[in-house]
Short mmCIF file of C-alpha atoms and ligand atoms in Angstrom, two decimals:
data_model
loop_
_atom_site.label_atom_id
_atom_site.label_comp_id
_atom_site.label_asym_id
_atom_site.label_seq_id
_atom_site.Cartn_x
_atom_site.Cartn_y
_atom_site.Cartn_z
CA MET A 12 0.00 0.00 0.00
CA GLY A 13 1.36 3.43 -0.95
CA ALA A 14 1.91 6.20 1.58
CA GLU A 15 -1.23 8.16 2.49
CA THR A 16 -1.34 11.59 0.85
CA ALA A 17 -3.71 14.52 0.40
CA GLU A 18 -3.67 17.81 -1.42
CA VAL A 19 -4.95 19.61 1.67
CA VAL A 20 -5.24 18.48 5.30
CA ILE A 21 -7.62 20.52 7.44
CA CYS A 22 -7.31 20.26 11.22
CA GLY A 23 -10.74 20.77 12.82
CA ALA A 24 -14.23 19.84 11.65
CA GLY A 25 -16.07 22.67 13.33
CA ILE A 26 -17.97 25.04 11.07
CA ALA A 27 -14.67 26.63 9.94
CA GLY A 28 -13.06 23.35 8.83
CA VAL A 29 -16.27 22.02 7.31
CA ALA A 30 -16.80 25.25 5.34
CA ALA A 31 -13.17 25.14 4.18
CA ALA A 32 -13.55 21.54 3.00
CA TYR A 33 -16.79 22.45 1.21
CA HIS A 34 -15.41 25.50 -0.58
CA LEU A 35 -12.21 23.71 -1.58
CA ALA A 36 -13.76 20.47 -2.82
CA VAL A 37 -17.20 21.53 -4.06
CA ARG A 38 -16.65 25.07 -5.31
CA ARG A 39 -12.96 25.01 -6.29
CA GLY A 40 -12.71 21.38 -7.41
CA VAL A 41 -9.70 20.60 -5.21
CA ARG A 42 -9.30 16.84 -5.08
CA SER A 43 -8.14 14.87 -2.10
CA VAL A 44 -9.06 17.06 0.85
CA VAL A 45 -8.79 15.41 4.28
CA LEU A 46 -10.63 16.76 7.31
CA VAL A 47 -9.22 15.58 10.65
CA ASP A 48 -10.95 15.93 14.01
CA GLU A 49 -10.59 14.15 17.29
CA ARG A 50 -14.30 14.79 18.01
CA PRO A 51 -17.47 14.30 15.96
CA PRO A 52 -17.92 17.11 13.42
CA LEU A 53 -19.45 20.40 14.63
CA SER A 54 -19.49 19.29 18.26
CA LEU A 55 -17.08 21.51 20.22
CA THR A 56 -18.13 25.15 19.71
CA SER A 57 -20.17 25.01 16.53
CA ASP A 58 -23.20 23.38 18.16
CA LYS A 59 -23.25 25.88 21.05
CA SER A 60 -23.93 29.01 19.05
CA ALA A 61 -27.02 31.21 19.04
CA GLU A 62 -27.00 30.69 15.24
CA SER A 63 -27.71 34.29 14.36
CA TYR A 64 -26.29 36.34 11.52
CA ARG A 65 -25.98 39.98 10.58
CA ASN A 66 -24.26 42.17 8.05
CA TRP A 67 -24.49 44.91 10.70
CA TRP A 68 -20.78 45.28 11.49
CA PRO A 69 -18.78 48.34 12.49
CA GLY A 70 -15.62 49.72 10.91
CA PRO A 71 -12.95 50.80 10.69
CA GLY A 72 -13.36 50.48 6.94
CA ASP A 73 -15.87 48.25 5.22
CA ASP A 74 -13.91 44.99 5.21
CA MET A 75 -15.96 43.30 7.89
CA ALA A 76 -19.29 44.29 6.28
CA ALA A 77 -17.99 43.17 2.86
CA LEU A 78 -16.83 39.76 4.14
CA MET A 79 -20.10 39.29 5.98
CA ASN A 80 -22.21 40.31 2.96
CA ARG A 81 -20.29 37.75 0.90
CA SER A 82 -20.84 35.13 3.59
CA ILE A 83 -24.58 35.85 3.69
CA ASP A 84 -24.73 35.74 -0.14
CA LEU A 85 -23.17 32.27 0.04
CA MET A 86 -25.55 31.12 2.77
CA GLU A 87 -28.49 32.33 0.68
CA GLU A 88 -27.16 30.35 -2.28
CA LEU A 89 -26.91 27.28 -0.07
CA ALA A 90 -30.42 27.91 1.25
CA ARG A 91 -31.78 28.03 -2.32
CA GLU A 92 -29.86 24.93 -3.31
CA SER A 93 -31.05 22.94 -0.26
CA ASP A 94 -34.66 24.15 -0.24
CA ASN A 95 -33.68 26.03 2.90
CA VAL A 96 -32.95 22.89 4.88
CA PHE A 97 -31.26 25.07 7.53
CA LEU A 98 -34.31 27.36 7.96
CA MET A 99 -32.57 30.66 7.29
CA ASN A 100 -34.83 33.59 8.13
CA ARG A 101 -34.43 37.33 7.73
CA ARG A 102 -36.20 38.76 10.78
CA GLY A 103 -33.49 41.28 11.49
CA TYR A 104 -31.82 42.49 14.67
CA LEU A 105 -33.97 44.97 16.57
CA PHE A 106 -31.92 47.27 18.82
CA ALA A 107 -34.12 49.13 21.33
CA THR A 108 -33.65 51.96 23.81
CA ALA A 109 -35.62 53.94 26.38
CA GLN A 110 -33.04 56.73 26.32
CA PRO A 111 -33.96 59.55 23.89
CA GLU A 112 -30.32 60.66 23.90
CA GLN A 113 -29.40 57.39 22.12
CA ILE A 114 -31.51 58.17 19.06
CA PRO A 115 -28.98 60.45 17.31
CA GLY A 116 -26.46 57.63 17.86
CA TYR A 117 -28.83 55.17 16.16
CA VAL A 118 -29.21 57.48 13.16
CA LYS A 119 -25.46 58.10 12.93
CA ALA A 120 -24.70 54.36 13.22
CA ALA A 121 -27.20 53.62 10.43
CA GLU A 122 -25.74 56.37 8.20
CA ASP A 123 -22.23 55.04 8.77
CA ALA A 124 -23.43 51.49 8.12
CA ALA A 125 -24.96 52.60 4.82
CA ALA A 126 -21.58 54.04 3.81
CA ARG A 127 -19.98 50.65 4.60
CA GLY A 128 -22.33 48.74 2.31
CA VAL A 129 -24.74 47.46 4.97
CA GLY A 130 -27.65 49.02 3.04
CA PRO A 131 -29.70 52.22 3.09
CA LEU A 132 -31.15 54.03 6.10
CA ARG A 133 -34.93 54.57 6.33
CA LEU A 134 -36.10 56.94 9.08
CA HIS A 135 -39.63 56.51 10.48
CA ARG A 136 -40.55 59.54 12.53
CA SER A 137 -44.29 59.36 11.92
CA ALA A 138 -46.92 56.65 12.03
CA GLY A 139 -47.89 57.08 8.40
CA GLY A 140 -44.47 55.92 7.21
CA ASP A 141 -43.57 52.86 5.19
CA TYR A 142 -41.99 50.69 7.86
CA ARG A 143 -42.18 47.09 6.68
CA PRO A 144 -42.08 44.40 9.37
CA SER A 145 -40.11 41.22 8.67
CA PRO A 146 -41.82 37.95 7.83
CA ALA A 147 -41.33 35.08 10.27
CA THR A 148 -39.83 32.74 7.69
CA GLY A 149 -37.83 33.02 4.50
CA TYR A 150 -35.14 35.42 3.43
CA GLU A 151 -35.98 36.45 -0.15
CA GLY A 152 -37.23 39.85 -1.26
CA GLN A 153 -36.54 41.61 2.02
CA PRO A 154 -35.08 45.10 2.48
CA THR A 155 -31.40 45.51 3.36
CA GLY A 156 -29.98 48.30 5.46
CA THR A 157 -31.57 49.82 8.51
CA ASP A 158 -34.90 51.18 9.69
CA VAL A 159 -34.72 53.65 12.55
CA VAL A 160 -38.16 54.01 14.14
CA THR A 161 -38.91 56.78 16.64
CA ASP A 162 -42.66 57.17 16.24
CA PRO A 163 -44.26 55.85 19.47
CA GLU A 164 -47.38 54.61 17.67
CA LEU A 165 -45.35 52.62 15.14
CA ILE A 166 -43.25 51.13 17.93
CA ARG A 167 -46.34 50.05 19.89
CA ARG A 168 -48.16 48.79 16.81
CA HIS A 169 -45.41 46.46 15.68
CA PHE A 170 -43.75 45.61 19.00
CA PRO A 171 -46.40 45.80 21.75
CA TYR A 172 -44.44 43.34 23.90
CA LEU A 173 -41.43 45.67 24.27
CA ALA A 174 -41.07 47.94 27.32
CA GLU A 175 -43.61 50.77 27.17
CA ASP A 176 -40.93 53.42 27.61
CA THR A 177 -39.09 52.28 24.43
CA VAL A 178 -38.47 55.47 22.45
CA GLY A 179 -36.28 54.27 19.61
CA LEU A 180 -35.67 51.18 17.51
CA LEU A 181 -32.92 50.36 15.07
CA HIS A 182 -33.97 47.45 12.88
CA ALA A 183 -30.96 46.07 10.98
CA ARG A 184 -32.47 44.05 8.15
CA ARG A 185 -29.91 41.74 6.55
CA CYS A 186 -29.87 39.72 9.72
CA GLY A 187 -31.67 36.75 11.23
CA TRP A 188 -30.90 33.19 12.19
CA PHE A 189 -30.72 29.62 10.92
CA SER A 190 -29.86 26.11 12.09
CA GLY A 191 -26.07 26.05 12.22
CA GLN A 192 -26.02 22.29 12.64
CA GLN A 193 -28.14 21.78 9.50
CA LEU A 194 -26.03 24.23 7.52
CA GLY A 195 -22.84 22.47 8.65
CA MET A 196 -24.20 19.00 7.89
CA PHE A 197 -25.41 20.12 4.46
CA MET A 198 -21.94 21.43 3.59
CA LEU A 199 -20.24 18.36 5.05
CA GLU A 200 -22.43 16.00 3.01
CA ARG A 201 -21.76 17.95 -0.20
CA ALA A 202 -18.05 17.96 0.63
CA ARG A 203 -17.99 14.20 1.21
CA GLU A 204 -19.83 13.63 -2.08
CA ALA A 205 -17.05 15.67 -3.71
CA GLY A 206 -14.43 13.34 -2.23
CA VAL A 207 -13.53 14.91 1.12
CA ARG A 208 -12.40 12.27 3.64
CA LEU A 209 -13.23 12.75 7.32
CA ILE A 210 -10.67 11.13 9.63
CA GLU A 211 -11.10 10.75 13.37
CA GLY A 212 -7.90 11.58 15.18
CA ARG A 213 -5.78 14.24 16.75
CA VAL A 214 -3.27 16.25 14.75
CA ASP A 215 -0.19 16.23 16.96
CA GLY A 216 2.49 17.25 14.51
CA VAL A 217 3.02 19.07 11.23
CA GLU A 218 6.09 18.03 9.29
CA THR A 219 8.08 20.53 7.29
CA ALA A 220 11.12 20.38 5.05
CA GLY A 221 12.99 23.36 3.67
CA GLY A 222 10.50 25.70 5.32
CA ARG A 223 7.41 24.19 3.79
CA VAL A 224 4.70 21.77 4.86
CA ILE A 225 5.17 18.15 3.82
CA GLY A 226 2.85 16.23 6.13
CA ALA A 227 0.48 16.09 9.07
CA ARG A 228 0.84 13.55 11.88
CA VAL A 229 -2.43 12.17 13.21
CA SER A 230 -2.97 9.90 16.20
CA GLY A 231 -6.23 8.10 16.81
CA ALA A 232 -7.87 4.80 17.65
CA GLY A 233 -6.10 3.14 14.71
CA GLY A 234 -2.66 4.29 15.90
CA ARG A 235 -0.42 6.97 14.41
CA ARG A 236 -0.19 7.90 10.77
CA THR A 237 1.42 10.61 8.71
CA ILE A 238 -0.53 12.07 5.83
CA GLY A 239 1.81 13.48 3.24
CA THR A 240 0.50 16.87 2.13
CA PRO A 241 1.82 20.16 0.77
CA ARG A 242 -0.97 22.17 2.46
CA PHE A 243 -2.19 22.26 6.04
CA VAL A 244 -5.11 24.36 7.32
CA ASN A 245 -5.32 25.15 11.03
CA ALA A 246 -9.06 25.41 11.78
CA ALA A 247 -8.79 24.18 15.37
CA GLY A 248 -11.24 26.65 16.96
CA PRO A 249 -10.29 27.29 20.60
CA HIS A 250 -7.14 25.18 20.05
CA VAL A 251 -5.92 27.21 17.07
CA LYS A 252 -3.06 28.61 19.15
CA THR A 253 -1.89 25.16 20.27
CA VAL A 254 -2.04 23.82 16.72
CA GLY A 255 -0.18 26.93 15.49
CA ARG A 256 2.68 25.97 17.81
CA LEU A 257 3.06 22.67 15.96
CA LEU A 258 4.40 24.90 13.18
CA ASP A 259 6.27 27.25 15.51
CA VAL A 260 3.81 29.99 14.57
CA GLU A 261 2.28 32.14 17.27
CA ILE A 262 -1.41 32.79 16.48
CA PRO A 263 -2.41 35.96 18.37
CA VAL A 264 -5.78 34.94 19.79
CA PHE A 265 -7.31 34.49 23.23
CA CYS A 266 -10.46 32.78 24.49
CA GLU A 267 -13.48 34.19 26.33
CA ARG A 268 -16.20 32.01 27.83
CA HIS A 269 -19.71 32.75 26.57
CA ALA A 270 -23.05 31.18 27.39
CA LYS A 271 -26.64 31.28 26.26
CA VAL A 272 -29.81 30.21 28.04
CA ALA A 273 -32.74 28.47 26.37
CA PHE A 274 -35.92 28.76 28.45
CA HIS A 275 -39.56 27.82 28.07
CA ASP A 276 -41.84 30.79 27.40
CA THR A 277 -44.86 28.75 28.45
CA GLN A 278 -47.09 31.80 28.78
CA ALA A 279 -46.33 32.90 25.20
CA VAL A 280 -45.09 36.31 26.33
CA VAL A 281 -43.03 36.74 23.16
CA PRO A 282 -44.76 36.20 19.80
CA ARG A 283 -43.13 33.44 17.81
CA HIS A 284 -42.53 35.78 14.86
CA ALA A 285 -40.44 38.27 16.89
CA PRO A 286 -36.99 39.33 15.63
CA MET A 287 -33.73 39.20 17.58
CA MET A 288 -34.14 41.91 20.23
CA ILE A 289 -31.26 43.77 21.86
CA TRP A 290 -31.61 46.32 24.67
CA THR A 291 -28.93 48.99 24.25
CA ASP A 292 -29.34 50.62 27.67
CA PRO A 293 -27.59 49.55 30.87
CA VAL A 294 -29.91 47.56 33.12
CA ARG A 295 -30.64 47.32 36.83
CA LEU A 296 -31.98 43.90 37.67
CA PRO A 297 -35.38 43.76 39.36
CA TRP A 298 -35.12 42.41 42.92
CA SER A 299 -37.61 42.34 45.80
CA ASP A 300 -36.66 44.16 49.03
CA ASP A 301 -35.81 40.85 50.69
CA GLU A 302 -33.63 39.78 47.78
CA ARG A 303 -31.87 43.15 47.85
CA GLU A 304 -31.04 42.77 51.46
CA GLU A 305 -29.76 39.25 50.96
CA LEU A 306 -27.60 40.23 47.97
CA GLY A 307 -26.26 43.27 49.81
CA GLN A 308 -24.91 41.00 52.51
CA ALA A 309 -23.03 38.65 50.16
CA GLU A 310 -19.87 40.27 48.86
CA SER A 311 -19.66 37.99 45.82
CA LEU A 312 -23.22 38.91 44.76
CA ARG A 313 -23.41 42.60 45.67
CA HIS A 314 -22.53 43.63 42.09
CA LEU A 315 -25.94 42.30 41.01
CA LEU A 316 -27.51 45.31 42.72
CA GLU A 317 -25.48 47.68 40.58
CA GLU A 318 -26.06 48.80 37.02
CA MET A 319 -25.26 46.01 34.56
CA PRO A 320 -23.94 46.60 31.03
CA ALA A 321 -26.12 47.24 27.98
CA GLY A 322 -26.67 44.46 25.44
CA VAL A 323 -28.98 41.85 26.95
CA HIS A 324 -30.62 40.14 23.99
CA GLY A 325 -32.85 37.28 22.97
CA ARG A 326 -35.12 35.74 20.39
CA PRO A 327 -37.62 32.95 19.87
CA GLU A 328 -36.09 29.62 18.89
CA GLY A 329 -37.65 26.78 16.91
CA GLY A 330 -40.71 26.37 14.71
CA GLY A 331 -44.33 27.39 15.29
CA ASP A 332 -45.07 25.12 18.26
CA SER A 333 -41.80 25.64 20.08
CA PRO A 334 -42.07 27.52 23.40
CA ILE A 335 -38.31 28.15 23.53
CA MET A 336 -36.69 31.57 23.94
CA LEU A 337 -32.96 32.15 23.82
CA GLY A 338 -31.28 34.75 25.99
CA VAL A 339 -27.71 36.01 25.92
CA TRP A 340 -25.95 38.63 28.02
CA THR A 341 -22.25 39.29 27.93
CA TYR A 342 -22.03 40.88 31.35
CA ASP A 343 -18.76 39.32 32.42
CA VAL A 344 -15.89 38.32 30.13
CA GLU A 345 -12.32 37.54 31.02
CA PRO A 346 -9.69 35.99 28.76
CA MET A 347 -8.99 32.41 29.88
CA GLU A 348 -7.40 29.15 28.83
CA PRO A 349 -10.03 26.95 27.12
CA ARG A 350 -10.99 24.04 29.39
CA PHE A 351 -13.58 21.39 28.67
CA PRO A 352 -16.22 20.67 29.79
CA VAL A 353 -17.00 24.37 30.13
CA GLU A 354 -18.49 25.55 33.43
CA PHE A 355 -20.86 28.50 33.67
CA ASP A 356 -22.03 30.95 36.31
CA PRO A 357 -24.78 28.99 38.16
CA ALA A 358 -26.79 32.25 38.28
CA TYR A 359 -26.51 32.88 34.52
CA ALA A 360 -30.07 31.85 33.61
CA GLU A 361 -31.62 33.91 36.38
CA ILE A 362 -29.50 36.97 35.60
CA VAL A 363 -30.31 36.84 31.87
CA ILE A 364 -34.04 36.25 32.34
CA ARG A 365 -34.24 39.07 34.91
CA GLY A 366 -32.22 41.31 32.58
CA MET A 367 -34.55 40.53 29.68
CA THR A 368 -37.54 41.76 31.71
CA ARG A 369 -36.27 45.30 31.12
CA LEU A 370 -36.71 44.80 27.38
CA ILE A 371 -39.79 42.55 27.54
CA PRO A 372 -41.63 43.27 30.79
CA GLY A 373 -44.02 40.33 30.31
CA LEU A 374 -41.12 38.01 31.12
CA ARG A 375 -41.51 39.09 34.76
CA ALA A 376 -44.03 36.27 34.96
CA TYR A 377 -41.01 33.95 35.16
CA VAL A 378 -39.07 35.78 37.85
CA PRO A 379 -40.73 34.31 40.97
CA ARG A 380 -40.04 30.82 39.66
CA LEU A 381 -37.67 30.31 36.76
CA PRO A 382 -39.14 28.34 33.87
CA LYS A 383 -37.53 25.15 32.61
CA HIS A 384 -34.20 26.20 31.12
CA PHE A 385 -30.86 25.00 29.83
CA VAL A 386 -27.54 26.85 29.80
CA ASP A 387 -24.72 25.97 27.44
CA GLY A 388 -21.95 27.67 25.52
CA GLY A 389 -18.26 27.59 24.81
CA TYR A 390 -15.41 29.90 23.89
CA TYR A 391 -15.14 32.85 21.60
CA THR A 392 -11.64 32.59 20.13
CA LYS A 393 -10.68 36.17 19.33
CA THR A 394 -7.99 38.40 17.96
CA GLU A 395 -7.47 41.64 19.85
CA GLU A 396 -9.66 43.68 17.45
CA ASN A 397 -12.19 40.84 17.00
CA ARG A 398 -11.44 40.27 13.30
CA LEU A 399 -11.00 36.71 12.14
CA LEU A 400 -7.94 35.18 10.52
CA SER A 401 -8.18 33.65 7.07
CA GLY A 402 -5.07 33.26 4.96
CA PRO A 403 -1.50 32.04 4.77
CA LEU A 404 0.88 31.50 7.69
CA PRO A 405 4.62 32.24 7.52
CA VAL A 406 5.40 28.55 6.79
CA GLU A 407 4.85 27.82 3.11
CA GLY A 408 1.78 25.65 2.56
CA ALA A 409 0.31 26.44 6.01
CA TYR A 410 -2.90 28.42 6.48
CA VAL A 411 -5.16 29.52 9.30
CA LEU A 412 -8.94 29.81 9.49
CA GLY A 413 -9.57 30.89 13.05
CA GLY A 414 -10.42 33.61 15.53
CA LEU A 415 -14.06 33.34 14.47
CA SER A 416 -15.11 34.69 17.85
CA GLY A 417 -18.88 34.99 18.44
CA TYR A 418 -19.66 35.21 14.73
CA GLY A 419 -18.23 32.02 13.25
CA MET A 420 -21.49 30.51 12.06
CA MET A 421 -22.35 33.60 10.03
CA SER A 422 -18.83 34.31 8.76
CA SER A 423 -17.54 30.80 8.06
CA ASN A 424 -18.74 30.74 4.46
CA GLY A 425 -17.14 34.09 3.66
CA ALA A 426 -13.95 33.21 5.53
CA ALA A 427 -13.66 29.75 3.94
CA ASP A 428 -14.40 31.15 0.47
CA LEU A 429 -11.51 33.58 1.00
CA LEU A 430 -9.20 30.81 2.19
CA ALA A 431 -10.14 28.64 -0.78
CA ASP A 432 -9.15 31.50 -3.10
CA TYR A 433 -5.66 31.52 -1.57
CA ILE A 434 -5.28 27.75 -1.82
CA ALA A 435 -6.71 27.46 -5.34
CA GLU A 436 -4.63 30.50 -6.36
CA ARG A 437 -7.65 32.46 -7.55
CA PRO A 438 -7.83 36.28 -7.55
CA LEU A 439 -8.45 37.52 -4.02
CA PRO A 440 -11.31 39.81 -2.98
CA ARG A 441 -10.31 43.33 -2.02
CA TYR A 442 -10.98 42.69 1.68
CA ALA A 443 -8.41 39.85 1.82
CA PRO A 444 -5.60 41.89 3.47
CA ALA A 445 -7.85 42.75 6.45
CA PHE A 446 -7.99 39.08 7.50
CA ARG A 447 -4.38 37.97 7.01
CA LEU A 448 -2.15 37.22 9.98
CA ASP A 449 0.61 39.49 8.66
CA ARG A 450 -1.63 42.57 8.97
CA TYR A 451 -0.14 42.95 12.46
CA GLU A 452 3.28 43.60 10.93
CA SER A 453 2.05 46.81 9.28
CA PRO A 454 2.82 49.97 11.35
CA ALA A 455 -0.29 51.64 9.85
CA TYR A 456 -2.45 48.74 11.05
CA ARG A 457 -0.86 48.81 14.50
CA ALA A 458 -1.68 52.53 14.70
CA LEU A 459 -5.27 51.74 13.73
CA LEU A 460 -5.44 49.08 16.45
CA ALA A 461 -4.44 51.57 19.11
CA ASP A 462 -7.59 53.57 18.36
CA TRP A 463 -9.94 50.83 17.18
CA GLY A 464 -13.31 51.59 18.83
CA ASP A 465 -16.28 49.22 18.66
CA SER A 466 -15.30 45.56 18.17
CA GLY A 467 -18.81 44.62 17.03
CA GLN A 468 -19.31 42.10 19.84
CA LEU A 469 -22.82 41.87 21.25
C1 FAD B 19 -22.53 30.96 23.42
C2 FAD B 19 -22.11 31.19 21.99
C3 FAD B 19 -22.97 31.83 21.12
C4 FAD B 19 -22.61 32.04 19.79
N1 FAD B 19 -23.49 32.63 18.94
C5 FAD B 19 -23.17 32.79 17.64
C6 FAD B 19 -24.10 33.35 16.73
O1 FAD B 19 -25.22 33.69 17.10
N2 FAD B 19 -23.73 33.49 15.43
C7 FAD B 19 -22.49 33.10 14.98
O2 FAD B 19 -22.22 33.28 13.81
N3 FAD B 19 -21.59 32.56 15.82
C8 FAD B 19 -21.89 32.39 17.14
N4 FAD B 19 -20.99 31.85 18.00
C9 FAD B 19 -19.63 31.59 17.53
C10 FAD B 19 -19.49 30.30 16.78
O3 FAD B 19 -20.13 29.24 17.46
C11 FAD B 19 -17.99 30.02 16.62
O4 FAD B 19 -17.34 31.13 16.05
C12 FAD B 19 -17.73 28.81 15.73
O5 FAD B 19 -18.44 27.70 16.18
C13 FAD B 19 -16.24 28.50 15.71
O6 FAD B 19 -16.08 27.41 14.83
P1 FAD B 19 -14.68 26.72 14.67
O7 FAD B 19 -14.83 25.71 13.60
O8 FAD B 19 -13.61 27.75 14.53
O9 FAD B 19 -14.39 26.02 16.09
P2 FAD B 19 -15.00 24.68 16.72
O10 FAD B 19 -16.41 24.49 16.41
O11 FAD B 19 -14.56 24.68 18.15
O12 FAD B 19 -14.22 23.52 15.95
C14 FAD B 19 -12.83 23.30 16.13
C15 FAD B 19 -12.58 21.82 15.96
O13 FAD B 19 -11.19 21.59 15.94
C16 FAD B 19 -10.95 20.34 16.55
N5 FAD B 19 -9.54 20.28 16.97
C17 FAD B 19 -8.86 21.17 17.72
N6 FAD B 19 -7.57 20.78 17.85
C18 FAD B 19 -7.44 19.62 17.15
C19 FAD B 19 -6.36 18.74 16.91
N7 FAD B 19 -5.14 18.96 17.39
N8 FAD B 19 -6.59 17.64 16.17
C20 FAD B 19 -7.83 17.37 15.67
N9 FAD B 19 -8.89 18.19 15.86
C21 FAD B 19 -8.69 19.30 16.59
C22 FAD B 19 -11.91 20.33 17.71
O14 FAD B 19 -12.15 19.00 18.15
C23 FAD B 19 -13.14 20.98 17.11
O15 FAD B 19 -14.06 20.04 16.61
C24 FAD B 19 -21.33 31.61 19.33
C25 FAD B 19 -20.47 30.95 20.20
C26 FAD B 19 -20.84 30.73 21.52
C27 FAD B 19 -19.91 30.02 22.43
#
């Protein structure tokens, strides 16, 4: 039997590795792609996501919006091709505030977004306007860009379940959610039909000769093997740094732990057709007098009496009959070493549900006794400015597809399409330089980093 070889070995079968395999084999016709993972595909971080997407991304520049628009274009193509097997919708992200002073900021953000290619701004200051709500299902024929709504009657008419003191809404339209697992499995099946081999095992070495990749060492149930290959893609998710070290390349990322809670909205407080809703004001959690006193006495819990950061968000999950709501609140993030299984704040569900009552007061029904709920999550693997890495590494034949942070489900198609262009030696899109590792070597980029601003994380 001849030595085992491949044109490309991809380490990691999360959404990044699966998308890379798909774009290489199916869309670029690269033969002999091997996908290696020590776990079942899509099972480490890629099945923990809130599965939402948006082209609503901040600058500097328009690279992030351009990559994300490309990624969403590709997901829409896949949705058409698969009869929307992954249930992509286009309900939008609805940012809401009770602070009138935030409204000029909403308008400015939407104007800036329009200049970045997110789509046009429509202002709705009176009830007679042409605000068009999103349909519950489907993604075709919908507006792009942003609606900013400040007319109280319009707000109440379309979103009667939001807090009564809501004075402004920013509805970003090329946004929604989908089943990440179904999308990943669809791409994996197409990739396997196009010849991609999935191998169970751990990549524990990358062999080089004369400064270029010649093989990947894999250990697994069947023992150790070396796959001879001229190209190696590091798509190892939270382990991208460790796998980078197999090549003596330092990948500049860190991990943050993030969770989400799924809870039963048994009293149907939130209509099933609602969009993703994000409260952009800081929040004070509602507590009874007794609870206040108790919290005040416990040093580790006293902070829960203070103002908590803006950004609590949530949305309905599942089809028509599902009672599930998802809630997310990034109120506490610290860089940490990824450790599995991941442990979460035991109070996370209660804090998020209480926080969401500020946005959707009807959820107070669940405060005295929390509904049935489930908390899970994983790590956001991030670069310092929260922009992913897709492109070549300093070792010839080595590439990275990582740092996908909290937006890897939505960006993986765009990022993998870009990577496939490098590997298949196709012309690169104009946003390519913004996602290369060697951007950090540019003094101009380092200067930009020092004054970066909004990272786009919710
Ligand atoms: C709570 C939460 C909410 C999120 N919400 C969203 C959202 O709404 N929208 C969105 O777009 N994104 C979201 N994300 C982010 C998204 O889930 C991630 O960006 C994405 O899953 C990362 O995919 P990945 O393939 O890079 O990593 P992973 O899915 O972690 O896959 C990496 C794979 O590499 C394998 N591996 C690592 N080292 C080796 C090795 N040495 N040998 C073999 N295999 C190896 C691992 O076993 C793993 O299977 C969320 C994430 C979290 C945690």
